[in-house]
Amino acid sequence: MPKIFLAANLKQGTGPADKSLGTVLFGTIFDDIHDIGKDLMIDALENRSIHVIDLGVDVRVSKFVEAVKRHQPDIIAVSCVMTNSIPYLQELGKALEAENLLANRRFLLGGAVVNQDYVKIPQIDFMTNNFYEGIQYCEVYLKAKKGAMEV
């Protein structure tokens, strides 16, 4: 395991799926190959017993849609650093809505491109370029969702 993750007390793997808080489907949108923030988020989420499905980088809208249908995640998390990829984020939001894949889950956008004044995608539930805000949002939502299901 890389020393940076050991120093941060992060680990990979969540253990048994039944102990997971929930599932996050994560990928970097098409035409963007940046993965450092995504990979750090994934490690931090897994450290908090959240199961993560990593689609990688340069992920086409159709692949996101297929993966949501297949895995039924609680959260769809998309990373974007390049402004030229914003049209693909808009396309993804419209595709998820058209396929009725946003019900009972959250759609999260993170990365350097995030600017509330610039990025206007109505299907997105939460946007941040702050690592800790993204982790906290996922953890709070999944704990609330799991708690509601156990009642």
mmCIF file of C-alpha atoms in Angstrom:
data_model
loop_
_atom_site.group_PDB
_atom_site.id
_atom_site.type_symbol
_atom_site.label_atom_id
_atom_site.label_comp_id
_atom_site.label_asym_id
_atom_site.label_seq_id
_atom_site.Cartn_x
_atom_site.Cartn_y
_atom_site.Cartn_z
ATOM 1 C CA MET A 1 0.000 0.000 0.000
ATOM 2 C CA PRO A 2 1.412 3.448 -0.857
ATOM 3 C CA LYS A 3 2.905 5.302 2.118
ATOM 4 C CA ILE A 4 0.659 8.318 1.594
ATOM 5 C CA PHE A 5 -2.423 6.196 2.325
ATOM 6 C CA LEU A 6 -0.795 4.529 5.309
ATOM 7 C CA ALA A 7 0.098 7.936 6.711
ATOM 8 C CA ALA A 8 -3.482 9.110 6.237
ATOM 9 C CA ASN A 9 -4.762 5.923 7.896
ATOM 10 C CA LEU A 10 -6.596 4.941 4.727
ATOM 11 C CA LYS A 11 -7.033 1.419 3.471
ATOM 12 C CA GLN A 12 -8.502 -0.239 0.428
ATOM 13 C CA GLY A 13 -11.371 -2.663 0.614
ATOM 14 C CA THR A 14 -14.504 -2.515 2.707
ATOM 15 C CA GLY A 15 -14.787 -6.080 3.875
ATOM 16 C CA PRO A 16 -18.089 -7.934 3.657
ATOM 17 C CA ALA A 17 -20.713 -6.229 1.507
ATOM 18 C CA ASP A 18 -23.391 -6.560 4.202
ATOM 19 C CA LYS A 19 -21.407 -4.222 6.482
ATOM 20 C CA SER A 20 -21.205 -1.556 3.795
ATOM 21 C CA LEU A 21 -23.050 1.719 4.316
ATOM 22 C CA GLY A 22 -23.960 1.688 0.652
ATOM 23 C CA THR A 23 -22.593 1.850 -2.872
ATOM 24 C CA VAL A 24 -21.042 4.706 -4.820
ATOM 25 C CA LEU A 25 -20.534 4.426 -8.564
ATOM 26 C CA PHE A 26 -17.581 6.670 -9.431
ATOM 27 C CA GLY A 27 -15.960 7.737 -12.672
ATOM 28 C CA THR A 28 -14.285 10.626 -14.468
ATOM 29 C CA ILE A 29 -16.483 11.932 -17.264
ATOM 30 C CA PHE A 30 -15.641 11.478 -20.952
ATOM 31 C CA ASP A 31 -12.808 13.536 -22.442
ATOM 32 C CA ASP A 32 -11.118 13.914 -19.035
ATOM 33 C CA ILE A 33 -8.320 11.638 -17.869
ATOM 34 C CA HIS A 34 -7.643 13.115 -14.428
ATOM 35 C CA ASP A 35 -7.921 10.603 -11.606
ATOM 36 C CA ILE A 36 -5.953 11.750 -8.559
ATOM 37 C CA GLY A 37 -8.926 13.356 -6.795
ATOM 38 C CA LYS A 38 -11.216 10.485 -7.775
ATOM 39 C CA ASP A 39 -8.778 7.896 -6.490
ATOM 40 C CA LEU A 40 -8.264 9.733 -3.186
ATOM 41 C CA MET A 41 -12.036 10.014 -2.749
ATOM 42 C CA ILE A 42 -12.448 6.304 -3.437
ATOM 43 C CA ASP A 43 -9.844 5.379 -0.820
ATOM 44 C CA ALA A 44 -11.469 7.653 1.758
ATOM 45 C CA LEU A 45 -14.964 6.305 1.001
ATOM 46 C CA GLU A 46 -13.778 2.704 1.268
ATOM 47 C CA ASN A 47 -12.118 3.565 4.578
ATOM 48 C CA ARG A 48 -15.580 4.570 5.808
ATOM 49 C CA SER A 49 -17.120 1.194 4.849
ATOM 50 C CA ILE A 50 -18.636 2.483 1.632
ATOM 51 C CA HIS A 51 -18.508 0.124 -1.339
ATOM 52 C CA VAL A 52 -17.168 1.867 -4.464
ATOM 53 C CA ILE A 53 -17.403 0.779 -8.081
ATOM 54 C CA ASP A 54 -14.683 2.590 -10.035
ATOM 55 C CA LEU A 55 -15.443 3.075 -13.733
ATOM 56 C CA GLY A 56 -12.078 4.738 -14.329
ATOM 57 C CA VAL A 57 -11.428 7.810 -16.455
ATOM 58 C CA ASP A 58 -12.705 9.076 -19.801
ATOM 59 C CA VAL A 59 -16.053 7.368 -19.150
ATOM 60 C CA ARG A 60 -18.731 7.787 -21.807
ATOM 61 C CA VAL A 61 -22.275 8.693 -20.820
ATOM 62 C CA SER A 62 -23.570 5.348 -22.107
ATOM 63 C CA LYS A 63 -21.164 3.480 -19.812
ATOM 64 C CA PHE A 64 -22.368 5.447 -16.781
ATOM 65 C CA VAL A 65 -25.997 4.702 -17.675
ATOM 66 C CA GLU A 66 -25.305 0.982 -18.179
ATOM 67 C CA ALA A 67 -23.378 0.807 -14.884
ATOM 68 C CA VAL A 68 -26.181 2.508 -12.939
ATOM 69 C CA LYS A 69 -28.684 0.030 -14.341
ATOM 70 C CA ARG A 70 -26.427 -2.911 -13.537
ATOM 71 C CA HIS A 71 -25.157 -1.949 -10.074
ATOM 72 C CA GLN A 72 -28.060 0.168 -8.715
ATOM 73 C CA PRO A 73 -25.760 2.437 -6.655
ATOM 74 C CA ASP A 74 -26.943 4.749 -3.907
ATOM 75 C CA ILE A 75 -24.755 7.562 -5.238
ATOM 76 C CA ILE A 76 -23.494 8.367 -8.720
ATOM 77 C CA ALA A 77 -20.258 10.345 -8.299
ATOM 78 C CA VAL A 78 -18.643 12.007 -11.285
ATOM 79 C CA SER A 79 -15.272 13.702 -11.358
ATOM 80 C CA CYS A 80 -14.498 16.465 -13.830
ATOM 81 C CA VAL A 81 -11.453 18.697 -14.093
ATOM 82 C CA MET A 82 -11.634 19.828 -17.723
ATOM 83 C CA THR A 83 -14.137 22.511 -18.765
ATOM 84 C CA ASN A 84 -14.363 20.933 -22.220
ATOM 85 C CA SER A 85 -16.098 17.953 -20.548
ATOM 86 C CA ILE A 86 -19.024 19.979 -19.173
ATOM 87 C CA PRO A 87 -21.279 19.171 -22.172
ATOM 88 C CA TYR A 88 -20.859 15.469 -21.322
ATOM 89 C CA LEU A 89 -21.940 16.172 -17.723
ATOM 90 C CA GLN A 90 -25.058 17.856 -19.079
ATOM 91 C CA GLU A 91 -25.666 14.895 -21.383
ATOM 92 C CA LEU A 92 -25.230 12.487 -18.460
ATOM 93 C CA GLY A 93 -27.729 14.379 -16.311
ATOM 94 C CA LYS A 94 -30.311 14.319 -19.107
ATOM 95 C CA ALA A 95 -29.678 10.624 -19.855
ATOM 96 C CA LEU A 96 -30.027 9.585 -16.206
ATOM 97 C CA GLU A 97 -33.239 11.576 -15.919
ATOM 98 C CA ALA A 98 -34.654 10.202 -19.189
ATOM 99 C CA GLU A 99 -33.967 6.623 -18.029
ATOM 100 C CA ASN A 100 -35.509 7.394 -14.609
ATOM 101 C CA LEU A 101 -32.248 6.464 -12.881
ATOM 102 C CA LEU A 102 -32.134 9.318 -10.372
ATOM 103 C CA ALA A 103 -34.943 8.108 -8.114
ATOM 104 C CA ASN A 104 -33.833 7.136 -4.593
ATOM 105 C CA ARG A 105 -30.189 8.020 -5.225
ATOM 106 C CA ARG A 106 -27.952 11.062 -5.328
ATOM 107 C CA PHE A 107 -25.937 12.504 -8.224
ATOM 108 C CA LEU A 108 -22.686 14.123 -7.105
ATOM 109 C CA LEU A 109 -20.178 16.180 -9.117
ATOM 110 C CA GLY A 110 -16.679 16.887 -7.861
ATOM 111 C CA GLY A 111 -13.518 18.372 -9.265
ATOM 112 C CA ALA A 112 -11.782 21.541 -10.297
ATOM 113 C CA VAL A 113 -14.485 22.377 -12.850
ATOM 114 C CA VAL A 114 -17.080 22.790 -10.102
ATOM 115 C CA ASN A 115 -18.316 26.347 -9.901
ATOM 116 C CA GLN A 116 -21.913 26.946 -8.823
ATOM 117 C CA ASP A 117 -22.116 30.020 -11.061
ATOM 118 C CA TYR A 118 -20.743 28.300 -14.159
ATOM 119 C CA VAL A 119 -21.948 24.712 -14.069
ATOM 120 C CA LYS A 120 -25.729 24.559 -14.315
ATOM 121 C CA ILE A 121 -26.935 20.963 -14.390
ATOM 122 C CA PRO A 122 -30.316 20.641 -12.657
ATOM 123 C CA GLN A 123 -30.087 16.874 -12.124
ATOM 124 C CA ILE A 124 -27.011 17.189 -9.874
ATOM 125 C CA ASP A 125 -27.861 17.024 -6.173
ATOM 126 C CA PHE A 126 -24.498 18.214 -4.843
ATOM 127 C CA MET A 127 -21.381 19.834 -6.321
ATOM 128 C CA THR A 128 -18.089 20.468 -4.611
ATOM 129 C CA ASN A 129 -14.413 20.919 -5.303
ATOM 130 C CA ASN A 130 -13.642 20.189 -1.655
ATOM 131 C CA PHE A 131 -12.556 16.637 -0.858
ATOM 132 C CA TYR A 132 -13.864 16.655 2.720
ATOM 133 C CA GLU A 133 -17.266 18.072 1.738
ATOM 134 C CA GLY A 134 -17.650 15.279 -0.821
ATOM 135 C CA ILE A 135 -16.783 12.569 1.705
ATOM 136 C CA GLN A 136 -19.076 14.069 4.327
ATOM 137 C CA TYR A 137 -21.980 14.398 1.875
ATOM 138 C CA CYS A 138 -21.727 10.745 0.857
ATOM 139 C CA GLU A 139 -21.363 9.481 4.409
ATOM 140 C CA VAL A 140 -24.261 11.541 5.810
ATOM 141 C CA TYR A 141 -26.586 10.617 2.945
ATOM 142 C CA LEU A 142 -25.773 6.901 3.142
ATOM 143 C CA LYS A 143 -26.147 6.768 6.932
ATOM 144 C CA ALA A 144 -29.517 8.529 6.702
ATOM 145 C CA LYS A 145 -30.666 6.234 3.889
ATOM 146 C CA LYS A 146 -29.539 3.108 5.729
ATOM 147 C CA GLY A 147 -31.159 4.305 8.953
ATOM 148 C CA ALA A 148 -34.444 4.926 7.169
ATOM 149 C CA MET A 149 -34.333 1.436 5.690
ATOM 150 C CA GLU A 150 -33.725 -0.218 9.091
ATOM 151 C CA VAL A 151 -36.729 1.429 10.752
#
